[in-house]
Amino acid sequence: MSQRGRHRSSPARLAAFEALFQVATKDAYANLALNQVLSKHRMDAQQSAVCTELVNGTARLLGTYDRVLETAGGRPLSSLQPAVVTVLRLTTHELLSMRTPTHAAVDAGVELARDAVGQRVTGVVNAIARKVAAHDLDEWVTLLSEAAPDPVDALATATHHPRWITEVYADLLGDEARTALEANNVAPVPTLVVRPGLVERDQVDAPDATPTTFSPFGLHRAGNPSDLREVRRGQVGVQDEGSQLMAWLASLAPTSRDAAGLPWLDLCAGPGGKAALLTGLARQRDTWLLAGERAPHRADLVRKALSAYQDGWAVVAADGTRPAWQPGSFGRVMADVPCTGLGSLRRRPESRWRRTTDDLDELVALQRQLIDAAWRSVAPGGVLAYVTCSPHPAETIDQVRAFLDRTPGAELLDAPALLPDVPGAGHPGDARMVQLWPHRHRTDAMFGALLRKPS
């Protein structure tokens, strides 16, 4: 990339280019790359907002923009160097999804190409950008949809998702699928969670916050969470309402009397959001939480998340498939297993284009190992909460059904009955399991099932 001469591009565009180039070439997560460049570059509030929109918006519609660019340019993007592709993606977002005038967006793209790559690529950027500008986003979607081989592909194009994800939504939701997919394209307002025993929701000094609809622990609040004193003190964290509901669900599940006084386990605890909420709830029941996390650096994140509690917890860096504790030690176990993350597409906009069915196969095998290990950790009469941030059947209902088939005596509890104020929470394939949806509940598409061990 060019480092010579004085940059004429705005700081927001240069920073957005830097973040998305990391996503394209280093497999970085867009939200982490964005936070990095916002911390690195000194920008005012307006420039920071523009940078955020450029990064998140471009990442969210990445696949659609790539199809537009290949159609407009008449060549595969693989024929262009990654830096040029990144410039074109950002320029396309300005042209099709922001209010930047056409001539200004094209000129900005050319200047960004000159600053970030070099003078020699400005011609190709200018030519392709002008062809992109020949249609607005709706017109491009119509053109691409008309070329789709079938209705599922057309729906994927119209809602800016890969086909394989669109198929999952269509199979689960039928006519409701379009609304659900479109909800993934709306960035959520940040959601906070109070830590039980440290602060009450009405004590948080945030008059501009609104209570979450279903979780008794949550608040919606726009802006930077670290502006709040309670967040800086660790009394309040950042956590989607759906994740809050899964931790709460695990705490509500009925156990036997013998299991009730035993400690709780969070099997895959990193980075610590659910573990912090579970710790507060466990302390209210006169017990404590063990948080396990395989990666040492993520175990450190869990410790940081729990550090506001003086007691009631312990963290161990351990592989959940090979537990570092005795079998049958815990009255409640949460296995929030690694998954495709298809339930958090609102907050992680690039993940829909990053994940593939190959990833799914590897994750399903790991999930099977983890649910079996978690079950061995449950005491007689105790409960296992199996949780994923995904609506994909292979990671959710199929995983639970397969577990029940190979595990005599395991009882599937009616989880939605424990959340009576959450409408439409039953899974479409089995109403005893919970499946949340962004378009219904304004949460991530979290899945939860409760399994009780015989006394």
mmCIF file of C-alpha atoms in Angstrom, residues 33-183:
data_model
loop_
_atom_site.group_PDB
_atom_site.id
_atom_site.type_symbol
_atom_site.label_atom_id
_atom_site.label_comp_id
_atom_site.label_asym_id
_atom_site.label_seq_id
_atom_site.Cartn_x
_atom_site.Cartn_y
_atom_site.Cartn_z
ATOM 1 C CA ALA A 33 -10.578 -4.410 13.678
ATOM 2 C CA LEU A 34 -12.933 -1.444 13.924
ATOM 3 C CA ASN A 35 -12.251 -0.967 17.626
ATOM 4 C CA GLN A 36 -8.535 -1.110 16.912
ATOM 5 C CA VAL A 37 -8.572 1.610 14.260
ATOM 6 C CA LEU A 38 -10.910 3.815 16.284
ATOM 7 C CA SER A 39 -8.454 3.636 19.178
ATOM 8 C CA LYS A 40 -5.466 4.197 16.909
ATOM 9 C CA HIS A 41 -6.729 7.164 14.883
ATOM 10 C CA ARG A 42 -7.841 10.360 16.544
ATOM 11 C CA MET A 43 -11.172 11.278 14.995
ATOM 12 C CA ASP A 44 -14.046 13.410 16.171
ATOM 13 C CA ALA A 45 -17.457 11.894 16.843
ATOM 14 C CA GLN A 46 -18.717 12.505 13.320
ATOM 15 C CA GLN A 47 -15.684 10.908 11.653
ATOM 16 C CA SER A 48 -15.853 7.958 14.046
ATOM 17 C CA ALA A 49 -19.520 7.442 13.151
ATOM 18 C CA VAL A 50 -18.712 7.535 9.425
ATOM 19 C CA CYS A 51 -15.886 5.032 9.912
ATOM 20 C CA THR A 52 -18.171 2.716 11.876
ATOM 21 C CA GLU A 53 -20.837 2.821 9.171
ATOM 22 C CA LEU A 54 -18.293 2.215 6.427
ATOM 23 C CA VAL A 55 -16.833 -0.842 8.172
ATOM 24 C CA ASN A 56 -20.008 -2.449 9.482
ATOM 25 C CA GLY A 57 -22.153 -1.602 6.490
ATOM 26 C CA THR A 58 -19.611 -2.841 3.983
ATOM 27 C CA ALA A 59 -18.994 -6.025 5.964
ATOM 28 C CA ARG A 60 -22.725 -6.727 6.247
ATOM 29 C CA LEU A 61 -23.393 -6.545 2.484
ATOM 30 C CA LEU A 62 -19.985 -7.830 1.425
ATOM 31 C CA GLY A 63 -21.215 -10.730 -0.694
ATOM 32 C CA THR A 64 -23.778 -8.581 -2.479
ATOM 33 C CA TYR A 65 -21.225 -5.869 -3.174
ATOM 34 C CA ASP A 66 -18.802 -8.427 -4.569
ATOM 35 C CA ARG A 67 -21.440 -9.649 -7.036
ATOM 36 C CA VAL A 68 -22.183 -6.060 -8.018
ATOM 37 C CA LEU A 69 -18.496 -5.330 -8.546
ATOM 38 C CA GLU A 70 -17.910 -8.432 -10.654
ATOM 39 C CA THR A 71 -20.939 -7.622 -12.791
ATOM 40 C CA ALA A 72 -19.985 -3.969 -13.167
ATOM 41 C CA GLY A 73 -16.301 -4.660 -13.751
ATOM 42 C CA GLY A 74 -16.782 -7.639 -16.022
ATOM 43 C CA ARG A 75 -14.025 -9.536 -14.223
ATOM 44 C CA PRO A 76 -13.615 -11.725 -11.133
ATOM 45 C CA LEU A 77 -12.423 -9.866 -8.058
ATOM 46 C CA SER A 78 -9.629 -12.398 -7.744
ATOM 47 C CA SER A 79 -8.008 -10.658 -10.726
ATOM 48 C CA LEU A 80 -7.532 -7.519 -8.580
ATOM 49 C CA GLN A 81 -5.166 -7.114 -5.658
ATOM 50 C CA PRO A 82 -6.883 -7.267 -2.221
ATOM 51 C CA ALA A 83 -6.204 -3.591 -1.456
ATOM 52 C CA VAL A 84 -8.013 -2.521 -4.636
ATOM 53 C CA VAL A 85 -10.932 -4.821 -3.826
ATOM 54 C CA THR A 86 -11.179 -3.269 -0.358
ATOM 55 C CA VAL A 87 -11.292 0.235 -1.855
ATOM 56 C CA LEU A 88 -13.996 -0.830 -4.310
ATOM 57 C CA ARG A 89 -16.092 -2.431 -1.573
ATOM 58 C CA LEU A 90 -16.005 0.733 0.519
ATOM 59 C CA THR A 91 -16.799 2.886 -2.511
ATOM 60 C CA THR A 92 -19.707 0.628 -3.417
ATOM 61 C CA HIS A 93 -21.143 0.994 0.076
ATOM 62 C CA GLU A 94 -20.954 4.779 -0.197
ATOM 63 C CA LEU A 95 -22.588 4.700 -3.615
ATOM 64 C CA LEU A 96 -25.391 2.272 -2.820
ATOM 65 C CA SER A 97 -26.118 2.508 0.904
ATOM 66 C CA MET A 98 -25.052 5.949 2.112
ATOM 67 C CA ARG A 99 -26.229 9.426 1.240
ATOM 68 C CA THR A 100 -22.947 10.479 -0.323
ATOM 69 C CA PRO A 101 -23.625 12.128 -3.733
ATOM 70 C CA THR A 102 -22.498 9.974 -6.655
ATOM 71 C CA HIS A 103 -19.730 12.244 -7.894
ATOM 72 C CA ALA A 104 -18.401 12.738 -4.370
ATOM 73 C CA ALA A 105 -18.409 8.981 -3.641
ATOM 74 C CA VAL A 106 -16.591 8.173 -6.889
ATOM 75 C CA ASP A 107 -14.023 10.920 -6.277
ATOM 76 C CA ALA A 108 -13.548 9.710 -2.704
ATOM 77 C CA GLY A 109 -12.964 6.172 -3.946
ATOM 78 C CA VAL A 110 -10.344 7.359 -6.430
ATOM 79 C CA GLU A 111 -8.585 9.420 -3.755
ATOM 80 C CA LEU A 112 -8.646 6.463 -1.353
ATOM 81 C CA ALA A 113 -7.152 4.234 -4.051
ATOM 82 C CA ARG A 114 -4.390 6.783 -4.625
ATOM 83 C CA ASP A 115 -3.650 7.151 -0.906
ATOM 84 C CA ALA A 116 -3.937 3.507 0.105
ATOM 85 C CA VAL A 117 -2.611 1.718 -2.971
ATOM 86 C CA GLY A 118 -1.075 4.087 -5.515
ATOM 87 C CA GLN A 119 -1.730 6.271 -8.538
ATOM 88 C CA ARG A 120 -1.574 3.369 -10.983
ATOM 89 C CA VAL A 121 -4.844 1.788 -9.748
ATOM 90 C CA THR A 122 -6.978 4.937 -9.797
ATOM 91 C CA GLY A 123 -8.100 4.354 -13.375
ATOM 92 C CA VAL A 124 -9.601 0.935 -12.753
ATOM 93 C CA VAL A 125 -11.249 2.113 -9.514
ATOM 94 C CA ASN A 126 -12.756 5.104 -11.306
ATOM 95 C CA ALA A 127 -14.068 2.983 -14.182
ATOM 96 C CA ILE A 128 -15.684 0.292 -12.023
ATOM 97 C CA ALA A 129 -17.098 2.803 -9.532
ATOM 98 C CA ARG A 130 -18.840 4.718 -12.309
ATOM 99 C CA LYS A 131 -20.436 1.518 -13.597
ATOM 100 C CA VAL A 132 -21.587 0.660 -10.068
ATOM 101 C CA ALA A 133 -23.162 4.115 -9.832
ATOM 102 C CA ALA A 134 -25.307 3.416 -12.892
ATOM 103 C CA HIS A 135 -27.883 1.703 -10.624
ATOM 104 C CA ASP A 136 -29.034 2.129 -7.046
ATOM 105 C CA LEU A 137 -29.008 -0.778 -4.602
ATOM 106 C CA ASP A 138 -32.593 -1.852 -5.281
ATOM 107 C CA GLU A 139 -31.940 -1.903 -9.010
ATOM 108 C CA TRP A 140 -28.776 -3.956 -8.544
ATOM 109 C CA VAL A 141 -30.597 -6.436 -6.295
ATOM 110 C CA THR A 142 -33.345 -6.760 -8.909
ATOM 111 C CA LEU A 143 -30.825 -7.371 -11.673
ATOM 112 C CA LEU A 144 -28.967 -9.977 -9.632
ATOM 113 C CA SER A 145 -32.188 -11.629 -8.435
ATOM 114 C CA GLU A 146 -33.492 -11.956 -11.986
ATOM 115 C CA ALA A 147 -30.363 -13.926 -12.813
ATOM 116 C CA ALA A 148 -30.872 -16.232 -9.803
ATOM 117 C CA PRO A 149 -31.440 -19.899 -10.698
ATOM 118 C CA ASP A 150 -34.280 -20.441 -8.171
ATOM 119 C CA PRO A 151 -36.395 -18.670 -5.503
ATOM 120 C CA VAL A 152 -34.004 -19.531 -2.655
ATOM 121 C CA ASP A 153 -31.087 -17.939 -4.487
ATOM 122 C CA ALA A 154 -33.253 -14.919 -5.268
ATOM 123 C CA LEU A 155 -34.176 -14.611 -1.580
ATOM 124 C CA ALA A 156 -30.510 -14.885 -0.612
ATOM 125 C CA THR A 157 -29.659 -12.077 -3.024
ATOM 126 C CA ALA A 158 -32.512 -9.854 -1.897
ATOM 127 C CA THR A 159 -31.659 -10.217 1.792
ATOM 128 C CA HIS A 160 -27.854 -10.170 1.443
ATOM 129 C CA HIS A 161 -27.088 -13.658 2.768
ATOM 130 C CA PRO A 162 -25.247 -16.682 1.408
ATOM 131 C CA ARG A 163 -27.520 -19.343 -0.030
ATOM 132 C CA TRP A 164 -26.777 -21.968 2.626
ATOM 133 C CA ILE A 165 -27.886 -19.676 5.447
ATOM 134 C CA THR A 166 -30.985 -18.646 3.509
ATOM 135 C CA GLU A 167 -31.958 -22.297 3.085
ATOM 136 C CA VAL A 168 -31.833 -22.804 6.863
ATOM 137 C CA TYR A 169 -34.140 -19.856 7.510
ATOM 138 C CA ALA A 170 -36.543 -20.895 4.756
ATOM 139 C CA ASP A 171 -36.779 -24.452 6.098
ATOM 140 C CA LEU A 172 -37.384 -23.290 9.686
ATOM 141 C CA LEU A 173 -39.593 -20.265 9.141
ATOM 142 C CA GLY A 174 -41.259 -20.620 5.744
ATOM 143 C CA ASP A 175 -42.945 -17.362 4.741
ATOM 144 C CA GLU A 176 -41.459 -15.661 7.796
ATOM 145 C CA ALA A 177 -37.923 -16.232 6.511
ATOM 146 C CA ARG A 178 -37.605 -12.972 4.570
ATOM 147 C CA THR A 179 -38.530 -10.885 7.612
ATOM 148 C CA ALA A 180 -36.083 -12.842 9.756
ATOM 149 C CA LEU A 181 -33.241 -12.482 7.263
ATOM 150 C CA GLU A 182 -33.877 -8.763 6.849
ATOM 151 C CA ALA A 183 -33.697 -8.351 10.632
#
